[in-house]
Amino acid sequence: MRKGYLIIDIGTGNCRVGLATIDGKVHSIYTSDVKYQKDEMFPDAVSFDPQQIFDDIKRLILEVRKASPDIEIKAILSTSQREGIVIFNDNGQALIGLPNVDNRGREWEQQFTHVPNIYQKTGRWPTTVFSALKLVGLRQRQPEIWGKIAAFTSISDWIGYELTHELAYEASQAAETLLYDVEKNKWSNELCDLFGINMNWLPRVRKSGTILGLIKDEFKYFLNLSKNIPFIIGGADTQLAVKGAQPEVDDIVLVSGTTTPIIKIVNDYLIDNNARCWVSRNVNENEYIMETNAGVSGLNYQRLKKVFFPNKSYEEIEDEILALKNPKTIASFGTLVFDKNLPLTRGGFYMDAPAHHELTAADFVFGIIFDIASSIKYNFDVLDEVSPISKEYVFGCGGGFKGKVLPQMISDLINKKVIVKEGYSQASVLGGVIICNDTLGEINAVKDTVKIFEPKGSNNLLNLYEKWLGYRNEINHIYTPENV
């Protein structure tokens, strides 16, 4: 039998369970939607039922096992959305799950905005996406839950607990809590006091690639295994996707999914004096990642495809876009100006009036894709200002790089080669395989490059980018020295 790993990936929109062999090839993968419940005590709060998620994961595991019965599972690893948490009571029962899209702490965000030590210690400004502020919201409005808290951890480390009964918090995800001193690589008494969080709730921090423990007997029987296998600690989904691209220090990785983080791998903890980027722990020990983020990107394309091209494939849509001689729209649907920590609440299409007689659905989709590419360029340029980018290429991974239109736009706008490697569309699963191989002493295969996009020196796109930037700023009332 071929050796492989079971990789569990809990994202914002769905859970995935994949079965991959040690060479990084994904043989079967099944998904289910993550179901959220709206919490009416807050203007914008959602949660999930951990037991429901775990039941879905067990069902998906049976499906991948059935699809790939000839693969011997040597280990299990889990990864998840970076800022989500699961809360436990003193009986070790999972009470509630709070995902990254939960904003129950927003009403108290301003209390912490101007505290300088937060950015210095955590490498991020305080927003409700991070778990410390989610917990503040619980304390303020849901004392019946707050009073039962005995511990909390990341979503992927909760999976580890369910499978081994060992509780830990992986470092790259601990760094997403606002309670962790990223440079010192430990929980911060000062930050816990600031947010009113009991330090006894914080599990031991473990590094990615550590064997958390052997899976429990009941799960061994569930998987129909002859012996207990190890659960290997994974990490944050963005960091695992970056790992899957197999970059080196100083490389740039664009992770194109629901959002698009622009990541630089660095050796030192270097924060920006103007707080224009995040700095976090990488899953590689003694490495950090610097990040700007284009905000919601791929999700906009997915949703608007249903409006303009509900019955066409992405490949067919791209053919129509490539046939456009003079695209007639630009669009702005981003949700964040990252370097200013400024949420965007207005979006739309911009075109000449009256509407052109040759206007087509492809023009609108061009506008959406160009909006994603322009958001990436904007944030790439910010990162370049914070930490100059010397490499002549960037790596691309995630579903956004399946096509050819978006990667070519990005290459033209940032004037860099865009390199896409084998396994890019399941990059977080591939990153999990690499971590398991490293832990168990297996040799990692170097992934081949499957696509390279070279910049074509398109002045038309650069001119269009300036129009896009002006339109985005105008509709969101963003004033810069150039337009005041």
XYZ file of C-alpha atoms in Angstrom:
484
model
C 0.000 0.000 0.000
C 1.088 3.590 -0.624
C 1.806 5.741 2.420
C -0.178 8.909 2.967
C -1.732 11.406 5.344
C -5.210 12.512 6.300
C -5.347 16.331 6.153
C -8.263 18.201 7.752
C -8.716 21.823 6.642
C -11.420 23.981 8.249
C -11.752 27.218 6.314
C -14.147 30.130 6.470
C -16.679 28.700 4.036
C -16.127 24.971 4.154
C -14.418 21.990 5.765
C -12.203 19.835 3.600
C -10.763 16.431 4.286
C -8.099 15.211 1.906
C -6.100 12.027 1.594
C -2.682 12.611 0.053
C 0.327 10.398 -0.499
C 3.776 11.373 0.747
C 4.705 12.749 -2.692
C 2.079 15.474 -2.198
C -0.475 14.100 -4.639
C -4.056 14.540 -3.410
C -5.964 11.359 -4.251
C -9.338 12.247 -2.781
C -10.822 15.314 -1.168
C -14.360 15.971 0.061
C -15.934 19.138 1.401
C -18.913 20.339 3.376
C -20.153 23.831 4.148
C -19.453 25.380 7.533
C -22.818 26.307 9.043
C -22.944 29.489 11.117
C -25.615 30.723 13.500
C -26.262 34.443 13.864
C -26.050 35.722 17.449
C -28.741 38.373 17.826
C -27.154 40.024 20.884
C -24.640 41.710 18.577
C -24.934 43.689 15.341
C -22.599 41.329 13.463
C -21.811 38.082 15.263
C -21.849 34.444 14.178
C -20.802 31.213 15.829
C -20.732 27.514 14.986
C -21.547 24.301 16.801
C -18.283 22.347 17.254
C -20.069 19.018 17.496
C -21.795 19.582 14.160
C -18.459 20.418 12.519
C -16.824 17.341 14.037
C -19.675 15.102 12.832
C -19.242 16.527 9.317
C -15.497 15.859 9.467
C -16.052 12.230 10.463
C -18.451 11.807 7.535
C -15.920 13.326 5.130
C -13.190 11.058 6.491
C -15.296 7.992 5.683
C -15.830 9.316 2.160
C -12.139 9.863 1.427
C -11.280 6.476 2.933
C -13.838 4.829 0.672
C -12.503 6.697 -2.369
C -8.855 5.801 -1.660
C -8.805 2.462 0.213
C -5.297 1.575 -0.991
C -3.563 4.384 0.927
C -2.149 3.556 4.339
C -2.709 6.509 6.669
C 0.516 7.211 8.559
C -0.594 10.395 10.367
C -3.343 13.000 10.674
C -2.811 16.765 10.520
C -5.247 19.670 10.791
C -5.168 23.285 9.651
C -7.785 26.010 9.929
C -8.783 29.630 9.459
C -6.257 31.666 11.393
C -8.360 33.699 13.796
C -11.117 31.232 14.706
C -11.305 29.640 18.161
C -13.171 26.932 20.068
C -14.024 27.459 23.752
C -14.047 24.641 26.344
C -15.670 24.241 29.762
C -13.940 22.628 32.740
C -15.154 19.170 31.646
C -13.197 19.496 28.401
C -16.387 19.916 26.379
C -16.361 22.279 23.400
C -18.995 24.943 24.174
C -18.981 27.213 21.139
C -16.912 28.014 18.058
C -16.156 31.617 17.062
C -14.936 31.919 13.438
C -12.767 34.615 11.899
C -15.886 36.317 10.474
C -17.385 36.736 13.957
C -17.413 40.426 14.924
C -18.995 40.342 18.376
C -16.185 42.480 19.780
C -16.573 45.392 17.366
C -18.428 47.660 19.816
C -15.395 47.621 22.156
C -12.690 47.863 19.497
C -12.128 51.598 19.975
C -11.098 51.069 23.607
C -7.904 49.401 22.384
C -7.168 51.175 19.098
C -4.600 53.618 20.456
C -2.746 51.319 22.856
C 0.789 51.344 21.339
C 2.082 48.143 22.921
C -0.464 46.007 21.112
C 1.086 46.496 17.672
C 4.637 46.356 19.027
C 4.053 43.005 20.735
C 1.579 41.325 18.382
C 2.499 42.725 14.967
C -1.122 43.663 14.293
C -3.561 46.367 15.228
C -6.516 45.415 17.437
C -9.620 44.492 15.468
C -12.520 42.202 16.175
C -11.206 39.550 13.772
C -8.794 38.506 16.540
C -9.944 36.316 19.401
C -9.124 38.658 22.299
C -11.864 41.035 21.149
C -14.280 38.181 20.481
C -13.789 37.189 24.125
C -14.351 40.791 25.250
C -17.722 40.648 23.477
C -18.591 37.418 25.294
C -17.733 38.997 28.637
C -19.873 42.043 27.944
C -23.005 40.364 26.576
C -22.923 36.620 27.223
C -21.946 36.028 30.864
C -23.593 32.597 30.753
C -20.833 31.479 28.349
C -18.070 33.642 29.829
C -18.590 32.082 33.246
C -18.050 28.575 31.896
C -14.776 29.196 30.030
C -11.933 26.960 31.163
C -9.778 27.085 28.015
C -9.787 27.938 24.329
C -7.646 27.096 21.335
C -7.537 27.400 17.556
C -9.987 25.412 15.473
C -7.313 23.082 14.094
C -5.846 22.487 17.568
C -9.355 21.701 18.809
C -9.429 18.889 16.214
C -6.165 17.654 17.706
C -7.768 17.675 21.144
C -10.782 15.689 19.933
C -8.506 13.045 18.416
C -5.874 12.772 21.168
C -7.334 14.479 24.256
C -4.181 16.649 24.362
C -4.692 20.420 24.382
C -2.207 22.780 22.729
C -2.052 26.020 20.729
C 0.217 26.107 17.662
C 2.430 29.201 17.542
C 1.355 30.690 14.187
C -2.251 30.645 15.382
C -1.484 31.790 18.927
C -0.024 34.864 17.191
C -3.546 35.652 15.887
C -5.083 36.146 19.350
C -3.689 39.597 20.385
C -2.540 37.810 23.556
C 0.781 36.526 22.228
C 4.170 38.229 22.193
C 5.173 37.296 18.651
C 8.860 38.148 18.949
C 9.337 36.423 22.318
C 7.205 33.485 21.160
C 5.122 33.238 24.333
C 1.856 34.335 25.904
C 1.934 37.890 27.277
C 0.817 38.659 30.829
C 0.558 42.317 29.879
C -1.780 41.685 26.944
C -3.952 39.258 28.919
C -4.344 41.877 31.659
C -5.174 44.537 29.069
C -8.014 42.499 27.570
C -9.094 40.920 30.861
C -8.299 37.342 29.798
C -7.393 34.681 32.363
C -3.947 33.297 31.487
C -4.960 29.939 32.926
C -7.232 29.558 29.886
C -4.264 29.537 27.510
C -2.910 26.115 26.508
C 0.744 25.288 26.139
C 2.177 26.620 22.873
C 3.564 23.919 20.589
C 5.417 24.326 17.320
C 4.117 23.116 13.983
C 5.281 19.591 13.171
C 5.195 18.412 16.785
C 3.489 15.083 17.416
C 0.658 16.067 19.740
C -0.062 12.451 20.618
C -1.458 9.203 19.255
C -5.103 9.179 18.218
C -7.532 7.725 20.746
C -8.606 4.097 20.471
C -12.159 5.011 19.523
C -10.897 6.947 16.508
C -8.482 4.164 15.560
C -11.474 1.814 15.391
C -13.505 4.436 13.499
C -10.760 4.569 10.852
C -10.410 0.781 10.861
C -6.700 1.026 11.605
C -4.611 -1.759 13.076
C -2.664 0.629 15.307
C -2.801 4.136 16.722
C -1.211 6.743 14.462
C 0.154 10.181 15.413
C -1.668 13.458 15.177
C 0.807 16.066 13.932
C 0.243 19.722 14.776
C -0.341 21.769 11.635
C -0.915 25.504 11.818
C -2.746 28.413 10.242
C -4.164 27.779 6.778
C -2.370 30.745 5.192
C 0.989 29.609 6.562
C 0.389 26.040 5.343
C -0.535 27.326 1.879
C 2.701 29.337 1.877
C 4.580 26.202 2.988
C 3.060 24.335 0.049
C 4.605 26.842 -2.374
C 8.068 25.837 -1.032
C 9.432 29.404 -0.817
C 12.733 30.638 0.589
C 13.425 33.573 2.908
C 12.654 36.906 1.190
C 10.299 35.236 -1.294
C 6.801 36.621 -1.852
C 3.743 34.335 -1.922
C 0.281 35.446 -3.054
C -2.438 33.232 -1.538
C -5.538 33.791 -3.657
C -8.717 32.515 -2.087
C -11.658 34.157 -0.306
C -9.167 36.889 0.575
C -5.675 37.404 -0.820
C -2.801 37.720 1.664
C 0.452 39.030 0.195
C 3.162 37.299 2.237
C 6.913 37.883 2.587
C 9.057 35.317 4.420
C 11.603 36.969 6.738
C 14.079 35.892 9.424
C 13.524 38.763 11.854
C 10.617 40.346 13.672
C 10.465 43.714 11.922
C 7.340 45.771 12.486
C 6.460 48.889 10.520
C 6.651 52.255 12.294
C 3.435 53.254 10.535
C 1.682 49.935 11.254
C 0.926 49.279 7.574
C 1.402 45.503 7.718
C 1.004 42.519 10.004
C 3.949 40.474 11.209
C 3.320 36.953 12.432
C 4.967 33.625 13.151
C 5.553 31.249 10.290
C 5.145 27.496 10.727
C 8.883 27.185 10.070
C 10.615 27.736 13.395
C 12.518 31.041 13.675
C 10.779 32.493 10.605
C 8.225 35.274 10.419
C 5.788 36.403 7.764
C 5.080 40.001 6.848
C 1.602 40.455 5.404
C -0.590 42.920 3.637
C -4.000 41.717 2.517
C -6.233 42.590 -0.422
C -9.313 41.738 1.664
C -12.321 39.937 0.199
C -11.373 39.149 -3.397
C -12.128 35.687 -4.764
C -15.449 35.602 -2.946
C -16.656 38.561 -5.014
C -15.820 36.734 -8.235
C -17.612 33.582 -7.066
C -20.767 35.498 -6.183
C -20.907 37.718 -9.257
C -20.208 34.804 -11.601
C -23.613 33.469 -10.529
C -25.175 36.749 -11.671
C -23.425 37.226 -15.023
C -22.479 33.699 -16.096
C -24.503 31.195 -14.022
C -24.244 28.431 -16.636
C -20.689 28.857 -17.886
C -17.434 27.440 -16.613
C -14.585 29.666 -15.499
C -12.660 28.568 -18.610
C -15.479 29.708 -20.908
C -15.700 33.028 -19.081
C -11.965 33.584 -19.500
C -12.232 32.979 -23.250
C -14.839 35.735 -23.494
C -12.699 38.107 -21.422
C -9.640 37.457 -23.573
C -11.714 38.276 -26.665
C -12.461 41.788 -25.347
C -10.552 44.437 -27.284
C -11.443 47.421 -25.106
C -12.979 46.459 -21.732
C -15.643 48.971 -20.813
C -15.906 48.706 -17.016
C -13.823 48.806 -13.908
C -15.090 47.769 -10.506
C -14.394 48.196 -6.816
C -15.767 45.596 -4.416
C -12.904 45.345 -1.930
C -13.671 45.442 1.774
C -10.514 46.922 3.259
C -7.694 49.402 2.710
C -5.277 47.284 4.682
C -2.451 49.740 5.359
C -4.921 52.256 6.787
C -7.025 49.649 8.634
C -9.971 51.229 6.839
C -13.048 49.089 6.112
C -14.702 49.780 2.765
C -18.494 49.851 2.711
C -19.213 50.972 -0.859
C -18.578 49.206 -4.116
C -19.790 49.117 -7.667
C -19.017 49.303 -11.371
C -17.679 52.368 -13.155
C -18.212 53.006 -16.873
C -18.947 55.767 -19.310
C -22.452 57.126 -19.694
C -24.539 56.350 -21.601
C -23.856 52.623 -21.515
C -21.847 51.485 -24.536
C -23.864 49.709 -27.208
C -21.384 46.778 -27.214
C -21.349 46.309 -23.426
C -21.428 42.604 -22.474
C -21.428 40.452 -19.364
C -17.741 39.770 -20.019
C -17.004 43.482 -19.506
C -18.420 43.280 -16.004
C -16.481 40.144 -15.127
C -13.319 41.768 -16.473
C -13.997 44.604 -14.033
C -14.316 42.155 -11.137
C -11.081 40.312 -11.970
C -9.219 43.567 -12.539
C -10.467 44.744 -9.131
C -8.806 41.690 -7.533
C -5.565 42.251 -9.461
C -5.539 45.966 -8.603
C -6.139 45.269 -4.906
C -3.192 42.869 -4.971
C -0.977 45.476 -6.686
C -1.951 48.137 -4.149
C -1.040 45.890 -1.222
C 2.070 44.539 -2.963
C 3.295 48.124 -3.336
C 2.631 48.817 0.347
C 4.620 45.739 1.363
C 7.428 46.817 -0.979
C 7.551 50.200 0.781
C 7.664 48.567 4.216
C 10.215 45.880 3.268
C 11.747 46.308 -0.212
C 11.136 43.348 -2.516
C 14.257 42.312 -4.402
C 13.184 39.081 -6.089
C 12.162 39.161 -9.755
C 9.333 36.717 -9.178
C 6.473 35.910 -6.825
C 4.780 32.583 -6.132
C 1.047 32.194 -6.587
C -1.132 29.575 -4.917
C -4.801 29.033 -4.176
C -7.857 28.712 -6.379
C -7.453 32.180 -7.889
C -4.483 30.924 -9.910
C -6.398 28.208 -11.765
C -7.004 30.502 -14.713
C -4.722 32.660 -16.825
C -6.405 36.076 -16.820
C -5.847 37.036 -13.168
C -2.211 35.808 -12.923
C -1.289 37.672 -16.124
C -2.940 40.857 -14.849
C -1.014 40.568 -11.589
C 2.276 39.991 -13.422
C 1.709 43.043 -15.613
C 0.700 45.297 -12.722
C 3.511 44.394 -10.287
C 6.099 43.830 -13.056
C 7.201 40.465 -11.651
C 7.091 36.899 -12.902
C 4.253 34.935 -11.330
C 5.314 31.317 -10.734
C 2.653 28.693 -10.076
C 3.824 25.275 -8.884
C 2.252 21.853 -9.023
C -0.345 21.425 -6.267
C -1.094 25.166 -6.093
C -4.881 24.736 -5.948
C -4.635 22.580 -2.786
C -1.687 24.450 -1.314
C -2.694 24.122 2.348
C -3.092 20.345 1.958
C 0.313 20.177 0.262
C 1.796 22.240 3.095
C 0.366 19.720 5.545
C 1.982 16.847 3.650
C 5.370 18.609 3.750
C 5.080 19.095 7.528
C 4.134 15.436 8.064
C 7.048 14.283 5.909
C 9.471 16.471 7.843
C 8.193 15.068 11.139
C 8.243 11.414 10.092
C 11.529 11.542 8.175
C 10.108 11.185 4.666
C 11.732 13.000 1.720
C 9.742 15.886 0.263
C 9.444 15.984 -3.501
C 10.324 19.318 -5.089
C 7.236 20.455 -6.938
C 7.537 21.313 -10.617
C 6.543 24.696 -11.965
C 3.366 24.307 -14.005
C 2.808 27.912 -15.108
C 4.918 31.057 -15.418
C 3.400 34.429 -16.281
C 5.856 37.045 -17.555
C 5.118 40.800 -17.384
C 4.276 42.227 -20.784
C 4.822 45.888 -19.946
C 1.177 46.850 -20.398
C 0.805 50.626 -20.009
C -2.915 50.255 -20.669
C -3.349 48.161 -17.511
C -1.233 50.553 -15.459
C -3.339 53.485 -16.656
C -6.471 51.519 -15.847
C -5.072 50.835 -12.375
C -4.815 54.583 -11.735
C -8.477 54.947 -12.752
C -9.406 52.060 -10.460
C -7.554 53.646 -7.543
C -9.276 56.976 -8.096
C -12.699 55.329 -8.336
C -12.168 53.258 -5.183
C -11.061 56.343 -3.246
C -13.892 58.487 -4.589
C -16.795 56.182 -3.744
C -15.388 55.470 -0.289
C -14.412 59.084 0.444
C -10.734 58.245 0.867
C -8.671 61.400 0.671
C -4.959 61.302 -0.178
C -2.462 64.143 -0.668
C -2.991 63.746 -4.426
C -6.757 64.224 -4.376
C -7.259 66.724 -1.560
